[in-house]
mmCIF file of C-alpha atoms and ligand atoms in Angstrom:
data_model
loop_
_atom_site.group_PDB
_atom_site.id
_atom_site.type_symbol
_atom_site.label_atom_id
_atom_site.label_comp_id
_atom_site.label_asym_id
_atom_site.label_seq_id
_atom_site.Cartn_x
_atom_site.Cartn_y
_atom_site.Cartn_z
ATOM 1 C CA MET A 1 168.591 116.296 121.112
ATOM 2 C CA GLU A 2 165.763 114.854 119.115
ATOM 3 C CA TYR A 3 164.137 116.631 116.180
ATOM 4 C CA GLY A 4 160.372 116.969 115.880
ATOM 5 C CA THR A 5 158.478 114.666 113.529
ATOM 6 C CA ALA A 6 158.281 117.026 110.559
ATOM 7 C CA THR A 7 162.020 117.708 110.671
ATOM 8 C CA LYS A 8 162.738 113.999 111.041
ATOM 9 C CA CYS A 9 160.718 113.393 107.884
ATOM 10 C CA LEU A 10 163.307 115.477 106.031
ATOM 11 C CA TYR A 11 166.515 114.542 107.828
ATOM 12 C CA GLY A 12 165.934 111.733 110.309
ATOM 13 C CA ASN A 13 167.912 112.679 113.377
ATOM 14 C CA GLY A 14 170.299 114.535 111.106
ATOM 15 C CA ASP A 15 171.262 111.347 109.270
ATOM 16 C CA THR A 16 170.472 112.659 105.826
ATOM 17 C CA LEU A 17 171.929 116.125 106.440
ATOM 18 C CA ASN A 18 175.023 116.608 104.289
ATOM 19 C CA CYS A 19 174.654 113.054 103.086
ATOM 20 C CA ASP A 20 176.947 113.581 100.122
ATOM 21 C CA GLN A 21 180.088 115.617 99.491
ATOM 22 C CA SER A 22 178.573 117.298 96.442
ATOM 23 C CA GLY A 23 176.022 118.998 98.663
ATOM 24 C CA SER A 24 173.140 117.091 97.101
ATOM 25 C CA LEU A 25 170.006 117.740 99.166
ATOM 26 C CA SER A 26 168.425 114.579 97.891
ATOM 27 C CA VAL A 27 170.048 111.347 99.074
ATOM 28 C CA PRO A 28 171.804 109.887 96.009
ATOM 29 C CA ILE A 29 170.537 106.622 94.566
ATOM 30 C CA TYR A 30 173.403 104.162 94.974
ATOM 31 C CA GLN A 31 172.387 101.894 92.133
ATOM 32 C CA THR A 32 175.039 99.274 92.745
ATOM 33 C CA ALA A 33 175.011 95.589 93.591
ATOM 34 C CA THR A 34 178.440 95.526 95.191
ATOM 35 C CA PHE A 35 181.206 97.712 96.645
ATOM 36 C CA ALA A 36 184.958 97.630 96.094
ATOM 37 C CA HIS A 37 187.167 96.916 99.097
ATOM 38 C CA PRO A 38 190.182 99.170 99.822
ATOM 39 C CA GLY A 39 192.311 96.123 100.724
ATOM 40 C CA VAL A 40 192.296 92.639 102.196
ATOM 41 C CA GLY A 41 190.317 92.593 105.405
ATOM 42 C CA GLU A 42 189.152 96.169 104.800
ATOM 43 C CA SER A 43 185.681 97.428 103.984
ATOM 44 C CA THR A 44 184.125 100.821 103.391
ATOM 45 C CA GLY A 45 181.305 99.556 105.579
ATOM 46 C CA TYR A 46 179.501 98.430 102.444
ATOM 47 C CA ASP A 47 180.038 95.012 100.922
ATOM 48 C CA TYR A 48 177.005 93.953 98.951
ATOM 49 C CA SER A 49 173.634 95.666 98.482
ATOM 50 C CA ARG A 50 171.591 92.782 99.881
ATOM 51 C CA LEU A 51 173.320 93.530 103.202
ATOM 52 C CA GLN A 52 173.809 97.293 103.104
ATOM 53 C CA ASN A 53 173.142 100.048 100.627
ATOM 54 C CA PRO A 54 173.660 103.748 101.434
ATOM 55 C CA THR A 55 170.317 104.864 99.975
ATOM 56 C CA ARG A 56 168.423 102.170 101.836
ATOM 57 C CA GLU A 57 170.344 102.974 105.025
ATOM 58 C CA ALA A 58 169.409 106.641 104.811
ATOM 59 C CA LEU A 59 165.768 105.611 104.559
ATOM 60 C CA GLU A 60 166.132 103.125 107.413
ATOM 61 C CA ARG A 61 167.547 105.793 109.687
ATOM 62 C CA VAL A 62 164.713 108.187 108.886
ATOM 63 C CA VAL A 63 162.098 105.529 109.649
ATOM 64 C CA ALA A 64 163.923 104.427 112.822
ATOM 65 C CA SER A 65 163.960 108.032 114.023
ATOM 66 C CA LEU A 66 160.265 108.507 113.238
ATOM 67 C CA GLU A 67 159.348 105.413 115.254
ATOM 68 C CA TYR A 68 161.801 106.077 118.124
ATOM 69 C CA GLY A 69 163.632 102.841 117.304
ATOM 70 C CA ILE A 70 167.334 102.064 117.183
ATOM 71 C CA ASP A 71 166.965 100.195 113.907
ATOM 72 C CA ALA A 72 164.554 100.035 110.994
ATOM 73 C CA ILE A 73 164.982 97.486 108.217
ATOM 74 C CA ALA A 74 163.578 98.270 104.777
ATOM 75 C CA PHE A 75 162.037 95.356 102.883
ATOM 76 C CA SER A 76 160.725 95.003 99.359
ATOM 77 C CA SER A 77 157.138 94.959 100.690
ATOM 78 C CA GLY A 78 155.153 94.955 103.898
ATOM 79 C CA MET A 79 154.509 91.243 103.431
ATOM 80 C CA ALA A 80 158.230 90.565 102.925
ATOM 81 C CA ALA A 81 158.816 92.313 106.262
ATOM 82 C CA ILE A 82 156.150 90.245 108.030
ATOM 83 C CA ALA A 83 157.366 87.008 106.407
ATOM 84 C CA ALA A 84 160.917 87.752 107.619
ATOM 85 C CA LEU A 85 159.550 88.567 111.060
ATOM 86 C CA MET A 86 157.939 85.120 111.264
ATOM 87 C CA GLU A 87 161.440 83.623 110.869
ATOM 88 C CA LEU A 88 162.079 84.708 114.467
ATOM 89 C CA PHE A 89 159.892 81.790 115.520
ATOM 90 C CA ARG A 90 160.377 78.011 115.504
ATOM 91 C CA PRO A 91 158.061 75.071 114.869
ATOM 92 C CA GLY A 92 155.849 74.620 117.921
ATOM 93 C CA ASP A 93 155.747 78.327 118.779
ATOM 94 C CA HIS A 94 152.347 79.862 119.353
ATOM 95 C CA LEU A 95 151.277 83.447 118.647
ATOM 96 C CA LEU A 96 148.258 85.459 119.680
ATOM 97 C CA VAL A 97 147.119 87.542 116.734
ATOM 98 C CA ASP A 98 144.411 90.102 116.237
ATOM 99 C CA ALA A 99 141.121 88.685 114.962
ATOM 100 C CA ASP A 100 140.859 91.596 112.528
ATOM 101 C CA LEU A 101 144.062 91.936 110.496
ATOM 102 C CA TYR A 102 145.236 92.903 107.052
ATOM 103 C CA GLY A 103 144.062 90.018 104.823
ATOM 104 C CA GLY A 104 147.580 89.288 103.568
ATOM 105 C CA SER A 105 148.853 88.826 107.127
ATOM 106 C CA THR A 106 146.060 86.344 107.858
ATOM 107 C CA ARG A 107 146.886 84.500 104.621
ATOM 108 C CA LEU A 108 150.579 84.340 105.559
ATOM 109 C CA PHE A 109 149.853 83.023 109.067
ATOM 110 C CA ASP A 110 147.255 80.471 107.898
ATOM 111 C CA HIS A 111 148.988 79.131 104.828
ATOM 112 C CA ILE A 112 152.719 79.605 105.303
ATOM 113 C CA SER A 113 153.540 80.090 108.983
ATOM 114 C CA ALA A 114 151.139 77.271 109.967
ATOM 115 C CA LYS A 115 152.830 74.934 107.467
ATOM 116 C CA ASN A 116 156.133 75.863 109.127
ATOM 117 C CA GLY A 117 154.813 74.685 112.477
ATOM 118 C CA LEU A 118 153.582 77.915 114.087
ATOM 119 C CA SER A 119 150.119 78.035 115.603
ATOM 120 C CA PHE A 120 147.847 80.996 116.162
ATOM 121 C CA ASP A 121 144.917 82.038 118.295
ATOM 122 C CA ARG A 122 142.850 85.002 117.171
ATOM 123 C CA ILE A 123 141.748 87.530 119.735
ATOM 124 C CA ASP A 124 139.877 90.789 119.556
ATOM 125 C CA PHE A 125 142.504 92.813 121.426
ATOM 126 C CA SER A 126 140.352 95.916 121.249
ATOM 127 C CA SER A 127 138.046 94.353 123.850
ATOM 128 C CA VAL A 128 140.884 94.394 126.381
ATOM 129 C CA THR A 129 140.483 97.298 128.699
ATOM 130 C CA ARG A 130 143.378 98.555 130.725
ATOM 131 C CA GLU A 131 142.420 96.801 133.957
ATOM 132 C CA ASP A 132 140.803 93.693 132.525
ATOM 133 C CA ASP A 133 143.436 91.536 130.866
ATOM 134 C CA ALA A 134 141.762 88.181 131.586
ATOM 135 C CA GLY A 135 140.757 87.874 127.953
ATOM 136 C CA ILE A 136 144.304 87.582 126.710
ATOM 137 C CA GLU A 137 145.875 85.716 129.577
ATOM 138 C CA ALA A 138 143.526 82.753 129.212
ATOM 139 C CA TYR A 139 145.124 82.089 125.818
ATOM 140 C CA ILE A 140 148.747 82.276 126.907
ATOM 141 C CA ARG A 141 150.514 78.898 126.964
ATOM 142 C CA PRO A 142 154.149 77.913 127.636
ATOM 143 C CA GLU A 143 154.735 77.881 123.824
ATOM 144 C CA THR A 144 153.267 81.349 123.340
ATOM 145 C CA LYS A 145 155.982 83.676 122.091
ATOM 146 C CA ALA A 146 154.339 86.811 120.768
ATOM 147 C CA ILE A 147 151.313 89.030 120.364
ATOM 148 C CA TYR A 148 150.687 90.510 116.939
ATOM 149 C CA LEU A 149 148.151 93.269 116.446
ATOM 150 C CA GLU A 150 147.058 96.223 114.346
ATOM 151 C CA THR A 151 145.393 99.327 115.686
ATOM 152 C CA PRO A 152 143.167 100.668 114.284
ATOM 153 C CA THR A 153 142.387 97.343 112.622
ATOM 154 C CA ASN A 154 141.794 96.783 108.957
ATOM 155 C CA PRO A 155 139.026 97.200 107.971
ATOM 156 C CA MET A 156 136.875 97.395 111.117
ATOM 157 C CA MET A 157 138.824 100.301 112.688
ATOM 158 C CA ARG A 158 138.899 98.700 116.129
ATOM 159 C CA VAL A 159 141.317 100.372 118.494
ATOM 160 C CA THR A 160 143.512 98.476 120.951
ATOM 161 C CA ASP A 161 145.158 99.983 124.003
ATOM 162 C CA ILE A 162 148.796 99.258 123.098
ATOM 163 C CA ALA A 163 150.200 100.098 126.547
ATOM 164 C CA ALA A 164 147.702 97.774 128.244
ATOM 165 C CA VAL A 165 148.588 94.863 125.968
ATOM 166 C CA ALA A 166 152.314 95.673 126.355
ATOM 167 C CA LYS A 167 151.968 95.254 130.095
ATOM 168 C CA ILE A 168 150.545 91.762 129.670
ATOM 169 C CA ALA A 169 153.173 90.903 127.063
ATOM 170 C CA LYS A 170 155.973 91.988 129.422
ATOM 171 C CA ALA A 171 154.531 90.031 132.332
ATOM 172 C CA HIS A 172 154.604 86.856 130.227
ATOM 173 C CA GLN A 173 157.809 87.632 128.306
ATOM 174 C CA LEU A 174 156.008 87.763 124.983
ATOM 175 C CA LEU A 175 157.110 89.946 122.115
ATOM 176 C CA LEU A 176 154.585 92.623 121.264
ATOM 177 C CA ILE A 177 154.462 93.310 117.535
ATOM 178 C CA VAL A 178 152.308 96.175 116.268
ATOM 179 C CA ASP A 179 151.519 96.842 112.610
ATOM 180 C CA ASN A 180 151.377 100.644 112.611
ATOM 181 C CA THR A 181 150.553 101.064 108.926
ATOM 182 C CA PHE A 182 147.115 102.632 109.432
ATOM 183 C CA LEU A 183 148.165 105.649 111.490
ATOM 184 C CA SER A 184 151.793 105.984 110.361
ATOM 185 C CA PRO A 185 154.526 107.222 112.716
ATOM 186 C CA TYR A 186 153.166 110.723 112.303
ATOM 187 C CA LEU A 187 150.163 109.820 114.450
ATOM 188 C CA GLN A 188 151.240 106.875 116.599
ATOM 189 C CA ASN A 189 154.464 105.360 117.958
ATOM 190 C CA PRO A 190 153.949 101.847 119.360
ATOM 191 C CA LEU A 191 157.557 101.449 120.593
ATOM 192 C CA LYS A 192 156.961 104.352 122.952
ATOM 193 C CA LEU A 193 153.869 102.564 124.245
ATOM 194 C CA GLY A 194 155.780 99.381 125.036
ATOM 195 C CA ALA A 195 155.778 97.415 121.774
ATOM 196 C CA ASP A 196 158.946 95.513 120.833
ATOM 197 C CA ILE A 197 158.642 95.546 117.051
ATOM 198 C CA VAL A 198 156.747 97.859 114.729
ATOM 199 C CA VAL A 199 155.677 96.715 111.271
ATOM 200 C CA HIS A 200 154.926 99.064 108.396
ATOM 201 C CA SER A 201 153.715 98.615 104.915
ATOM 202 C CA GLY A 202 155.785 101.493 103.511
ATOM 203 C CA THR A 203 153.588 101.232 100.436
ATOM 204 C CA LYS A 204 150.920 103.165 102.320
ATOM 205 C CA TYR A 205 151.394 106.467 104.203
ATOM 206 C CA LEU A 206 155.202 106.441 104.300
ATOM 207 C CA GLY A 207 155.494 106.241 100.505
ATOM 208 C CA GLY A 208 152.213 108.057 100.190
ATOM 209 C CA HIS A 209 151.894 108.280 96.423
ATOM 210 C CA ASN A 210 150.568 104.874 95.372
ATOM 211 C CA ASP A 211 153.734 104.359 93.348
ATOM 212 C CA THR A 212 156.072 102.094 95.353
ATOM 213 C CA ILE A 213 155.843 98.856 97.359
ATOM 214 C CA ALA A 214 157.918 98.708 100.560
ATOM 215 C CA GLY A 215 157.884 97.397 104.122
ATOM 216 C CA PHE A 216 159.643 97.981 107.450
ATOM 217 C CA LEU A 217 160.465 96.312 110.726
ATOM 218 C CA VAL A 218 161.495 98.728 113.472
ATOM 219 C CA THR A 219 162.787 97.858 116.906
ATOM 220 C CA ALA A 220 164.265 99.574 119.934
ATOM 221 C CA SER A 221 166.161 96.468 121.051
ATOM 222 C CA ALA A 222 169.749 95.746 119.961
ATOM 223 C CA GLU A 223 169.185 92.022 120.429
ATOM 224 C CA LEU A 224 166.095 91.973 118.210
ATOM 225 C CA SER A 225 167.769 94.199 115.662
ATOM 226 C CA GLU A 226 170.669 91.741 115.410
ATOM 227 C CA LYS A 227 168.338 88.764 114.951
ATOM 228 C CA LEU A 228 166.219 90.565 112.359
ATOM 229 C CA ARG A 229 169.272 91.835 110.460
ATOM 230 C CA PHE A 230 170.564 88.265 110.260
ATOM 231 C CA ILE A 231 167.244 87.060 108.821
ATOM 232 C CA PHE A 232 167.171 90.063 106.477
ATOM 233 C CA LYS A 233 170.594 89.509 104.969
ATOM 234 C CA THR A 234 170.058 85.758 104.752
ATOM 235 C CA THR A 235 166.613 85.747 103.161
ATOM 236 C CA GLY A 236 167.297 88.774 100.960
ATOM 237 C CA ALA A 237 164.119 90.812 100.543
ATOM 238 C CA GLY A 238 165.822 94.204 100.911
ATOM 239 C CA LEU A 239 164.311 97.296 99.352
ATOM 240 C CA ALA A 240 165.981 98.331 96.084
ATOM 241 C CA PRO A 241 167.973 101.616 96.018
ATOM 242 C CA PHE A 242 165.572 103.422 93.693
ATOM 243 C CA ASP A 243 162.530 102.345 95.682
ATOM 244 C CA SER A 244 164.314 103.412 98.870
ATOM 245 C CA TRP A 245 164.767 106.838 97.332
ATOM 246 C CA LEU A 246 161.093 107.033 96.365
ATOM 247 C CA ILE A 247 160.028 106.255 99.935
ATOM 248 C CA LEU A 248 162.546 108.799 101.316
ATOM 249 C CA ARG A 249 161.009 111.367 99.007
ATOM 250 C CA GLY A 250 157.482 110.359 99.998
ATOM 251 C CA ILE A 251 158.204 110.639 103.718
ATOM 252 C CA LYS A 252 159.281 114.278 103.350
ATOM 253 C CA THR A 253 155.621 115.312 103.043
ATOM 254 C CA LEU A 254 154.129 112.770 105.447
ATOM 255 C CA PRO A 255 152.951 115.398 107.974
ATOM 256 C CA LEU A 256 151.385 117.602 105.297
ATOM 257 C CA ARG A 257 149.609 114.701 103.633
ATOM 258 C CA MET A 258 148.337 113.280 106.909
ATOM 259 C CA LYS A 259 146.982 116.626 108.092
ATOM 260 C CA CYS A 260 145.191 117.302 104.844
ATOM 261 C CA ALA A 261 143.794 113.782 104.445
ATOM 262 C CA GLN A 262 142.663 113.743 108.056
ATOM 263 C CA GLU A 263 140.697 116.946 107.568
ATOM 264 C CA ASN A 264 139.064 115.431 104.502
ATOM 265 C CA ALA A 265 138.297 112.264 106.463
ATOM 266 C CA ALA A 266 136.558 114.252 109.200
ATOM 267 C CA ALA A 267 134.402 116.033 106.599
ATOM 268 C CA ILE A 268 133.501 112.766 104.900
ATOM 269 C CA VAL A 269 132.607 111.114 108.213
ATOM 270 C CA GLU A 270 130.290 114.014 108.938
ATOM 271 C CA TRP A 271 128.674 113.650 105.507
ATOM 272 C CA LEU A 272 128.333 109.865 105.803
ATOM 273 C CA GLN A 273 126.610 110.187 109.149
ATOM 274 C CA LYS A 274 123.881 112.311 107.577
ATOM 275 C CA GLN A 275 123.047 109.768 104.865
ATOM 276 C CA ARG A 276 120.063 107.561 105.636
ATOM 277 C CA VAL A 277 121.466 104.804 103.393
ATOM 278 C CA VAL A 278 124.599 104.623 105.557
ATOM 279 C CA THR A 279 123.782 102.265 108.404
ATOM 280 C CA LYS A 280 127.079 102.500 110.288
ATOM 281 C CA VAL A 281 130.307 104.493 110.204
ATOM 282 C CA PHE A 282 133.470 102.987 111.685
ATOM 283 C CA TYR A 283 135.879 105.788 112.586
ATOM 284 C CA PRO A 284 137.705 106.135 115.920
ATOM 285 C CA GLY A 285 137.346 109.920 115.771
ATOM 286 C CA LEU A 286 133.623 109.664 116.509
ATOM 287 C CA PRO A 287 133.025 110.322 120.219
ATOM 288 C CA GLU A 288 130.583 107.389 120.305
ATOM 289 C CA ASP A 289 133.166 105.027 118.777
ATOM 290 C CA PRO A 290 134.429 102.435 121.318
ATOM 291 C CA GLY A 291 138.008 103.351 120.371
ATOM 292 C CA TYR A 292 137.651 107.107 120.828
ATOM 293 C CA GLU A 293 139.114 107.475 124.327
ATOM 294 C CA VAL A 294 142.003 105.077 123.775
ATOM 295 C CA SER A 295 142.804 106.800 120.474
ATOM 296 C CA LYS A 296 142.939 110.161 122.168
ATOM 297 C CA LYS A 297 145.319 108.758 124.748
ATOM 298 C CA GLN A 298 147.750 106.883 122.517
ATOM 299 C CA ALA A 299 147.600 108.597 119.123
ATOM 300 C CA ARG A 300 147.910 112.163 117.862
ATOM 301 C CA GLY A 301 144.982 111.839 115.489
ATOM 302 C CA PHE A 302 142.332 109.458 114.242
ATOM 303 C CA GLY A 303 143.757 108.848 110.794
ATOM 304 C CA CYS A 304 142.412 108.966 107.288
ATOM 305 C CA MET A 305 140.763 105.547 106.987
ATOM 306 C CA ILE A 306 137.001 105.189 107.214
ATOM 307 C CA SER A 307 134.876 102.072 106.934
ATOM 308 C CA PHE A 308 131.128 102.265 106.547
ATOM 309 C CA GLU A 309 128.175 100.037 105.969
ATOM 310 C CA VAL A 310 125.421 100.858 103.504
ATOM 311 C CA ALA A 311 121.835 99.626 103.488
ATOM 312 C CA SER A 312 122.290 96.936 100.852
ATOM 313 C CA ALA A 313 124.916 94.999 98.924
ATOM 314 C CA GLU A 314 123.339 96.400 95.734
ATOM 315 C CA LEU A 315 124.051 99.940 96.888
ATOM 316 C CA ALA A 316 127.621 99.010 97.810
ATOM 317 C CA ARG A 317 128.152 97.629 94.310
ATOM 318 C CA LYS A 318 126.466 100.611 92.695
ATOM 319 C CA ILE A 319 128.806 102.991 94.524
ATOM 320 C CA LEU A 320 131.845 100.966 93.473
ATOM 321 C CA GLY A 321 130.635 101.017 89.887
ATOM 322 C CA SER A 322 129.894 104.754 89.894
ATOM 323 C CA VAL A 323 133.053 106.284 91.353
ATOM 324 C CA ARG A 324 135.330 108.179 88.977
ATOM 325 C CA LEU A 325 137.383 110.713 90.933
ATOM 326 C CA ILE A 326 137.650 108.226 93.781
ATOM 327 C CA HIS A 327 139.253 105.037 92.506
ATOM 328 C CA PHE A 328 137.894 101.580 93.179
ATOM 329 C CA ALA A 329 141.221 100.004 94.070
ATOM 330 C CA GLU A 330 143.061 98.075 96.753
ATOM 331 C CA SER A 331 145.631 99.778 98.939
ATOM 332 C CA LEU A 332 145.533 102.906 101.069
ATOM 333 C CA GLY A 333 147.599 105.718 102.404
ATOM 334 C CA GLY A 334 148.254 107.541 99.151
ATOM 335 C CA VAL A 335 147.398 111.053 98.052
ATOM 336 C CA GLU A 336 144.561 109.698 95.886
ATOM 337 C CA THR A 337 141.305 108.686 97.589
ATOM 338 C CA LEU A 338 140.558 104.992 97.125
ATOM 339 C CA ILE A 339 137.482 102.936 97.883
ATOM 340 C CA THR A 340 137.802 99.235 98.647
ATOM 341 C CA TYR A 341 135.359 96.354 98.951
ATOM 342 C CA PRO A 342 137.027 94.281 101.704
ATOM 343 C CA THR A 343 134.775 91.250 101.236
ATOM 344 C CA THR A 344 135.979 90.549 97.681
ATOM 345 C CA GLN A 345 139.325 92.368 97.717
ATOM 346 C CA THR A 346 141.693 92.805 100.652
ATOM 347 C CA HIS A 347 139.984 90.234 102.863
ATOM 348 C CA ALA A 348 138.829 87.667 100.285
ATOM 349 C CA ASP A 349 141.288 85.106 101.681
ATOM 350 C CA VAL A 350 140.115 85.479 105.261
ATOM 351 C CA PRO A 351 137.855 82.465 106.022
ATOM 352 C CA GLU A 352 134.200 83.471 105.544
ATOM 353 C CA ALA A 353 133.134 82.667 109.111
ATOM 354 C CA GLN A 354 135.884 84.857 110.513
ATOM 355 C CA ARG A 355 135.144 87.582 107.988
ATOM 356 C CA LEU A 356 131.504 87.713 108.995
ATOM 357 C CA ALA A 357 132.316 87.427 112.703
ATOM 358 C CA ASN A 358 134.475 90.528 112.273
ATOM 359 C CA GLY A 359 131.642 92.387 110.550
ATOM 360 C CA ILE A 360 133.113 92.291 107.044
ATOM 361 C CA THR A 361 129.873 91.947 105.135
ATOM 362 C CA ASP A 362 128.949 92.610 101.511
ATOM 363 C CA ARG A 363 127.592 95.986 102.660
ATOM 364 C CA LEU A 364 130.926 97.199 104.052
ATOM 365 C CA LEU A 365 133.044 99.697 102.135
ATOM 366 C CA ARG A 366 136.411 101.155 103.119
ATOM 367 C CA LEU A 367 137.713 104.566 102.143
ATOM 368 C CA SER A 368 141.335 105.634 102.184
ATOM 369 C CA VAL A 369 140.950 109.393 102.099
ATOM 370 C CA GLY A 370 143.452 111.382 100.069
ATOM 371 C CA ILE A 371 144.321 115.034 99.681
ATOM 372 C CA GLU A 372 141.858 116.183 97.006
ATOM 373 C CA ASP A 373 139.694 119.254 97.668
ATOM 374 C CA THR A 374 137.102 118.350 100.280
ATOM 375 C CA GLU A 375 134.198 119.671 98.185
ATOM 376 C CA ASP A 376 135.216 117.532 95.228
ATOM 377 C CA LEU A 377 135.250 114.419 97.377
ATOM 378 C CA ILE A 378 131.827 115.145 98.870
ATOM 379 C CA ARG A 379 130.365 115.891 95.431
ATOM 380 C CA GLU A 380 131.857 112.671 94.128
ATOM 381 C CA LEU A 381 130.284 110.670 96.970
ATOM 382 C CA GLU A 382 126.919 112.345 96.409
ATOM 383 C CA ARG A 383 127.052 111.413 92.755
ATOM 384 C CA ALA A 384 128.239 107.848 93.395
ATOM 385 C CA PHE A 385 125.561 107.285 96.045
ATOM 386 C CA TYR A 386 122.529 108.857 94.400
ATOM 387 C CA GLU A 387 122.936 109.328 90.634
HETATM 388 C C1 LIG B 401 149.200 96.789 102.903
HETATM 389 C C2 LIG B 401 149.365 96.290 104.270
HETATM 390 C C3 LIG B 401 150.288 95.285 104.573
HETATM 391 C C4 LIG B 401 151.120 94.613 103.505
HETATM 392 O O1 LIG B 401 152.013 95.481 102.900
HETATM 393 P P1 LIG B 401 152.479 95.373 101.350
HETATM 394 O O2 LIG B 401 153.398 96.521 101.214
HETATM 395 O O3 LIG B 401 151.246 95.460 100.511
HETATM 396 O O4 LIG B 401 153.147 94.036 101.197
HETATM 397 C C5 LIG B 401 150.421 94.915 105.905
HETATM 398 N N1 LIG B 401 149.681 95.478 106.877
HETATM 399 C C6 LIG B 401 148.769 96.428 106.607
HETATM 400 C C7 LIG B 401 147.974 97.005 107.722
HETATM 401 C C8 LIG B 401 148.579 96.864 105.309
HETATM 402 O O5 LIG B 401 147.660 97.809 105.065
#
């Protein structure tokens, strides 16, 4: 038996039911570095909190259940998770990565993984249609070990057909890694579509309150889980017990937050489309968006992220300077609506040529829509745009 998503957000697959003999509904915070052994050669199952911690494990089981994995590993940040993931590879290995990625992932690949001997080719995976896989296959070499993508991408909201790419990955024995941060497991489950590893920045929708940094790697393979667990315990970027508890608490309302924020996002998209100073809206929920059909097929919603282009860089800067209720801040996925300027913030470290090729101009703004009253958000945008 498998619970539905909303129930899993509270209890995993029952893992956090009756988690403590006192009857505590909330998973206790095991604020300990180490655990006493009953005797020589005996263990309670817990030895040292870098390896295992009951609070972190409860969280890991909830996230594993939400993503239909057998194991989820909770890291101190999304980047710590991705950095650990790169330890799966050896010098000389080659990876195909999405041309449009979270800026921090691009920085890691370019400046740390490359130094460690990995090489990368960047591909716009969203251009791959189900039948036409020639685009990817031309890049696959004997040293190619994995495909790494985000969908929808950050910040251009391009949508990739995960199942289609998974088919190519399988045919060439490549690992398919999908960063599922933007839609969260409430709306999309890449493992079910054929991915091997799912990445999350738990800082975003899973935590949901702009108050904790966390990251996850989820897999449905025992072999991968074993390899990743070894890297995890050896490199040591595990999520702290208190932060694990905060993310557990955040996840409980994931479905409610996503529903509400998604409704707000739809209203804002509609408003943006009516503004003459908005030259383009990037949102996969628009029927004319190139990602619309694939989104409908592989996800249960279009998400709460919107990118849009305004008529001039001056207007973009004016909006950023005028917002009050909406915060001009990096990050996304929280209950508070945030506006970001990718060109100087999240994607500042992406080489300029690549940034521009992706469409990240000085007229592009990105909204992470929160759960405020819709009317307040629209009024705020009207004021920030025109006053
Ligand atoms: C934020 C983010 C990351 C990095 O996660 P941190 O928790 O900030 O380290 C990775 N991928 C995506 C898509 C993100 O939005």
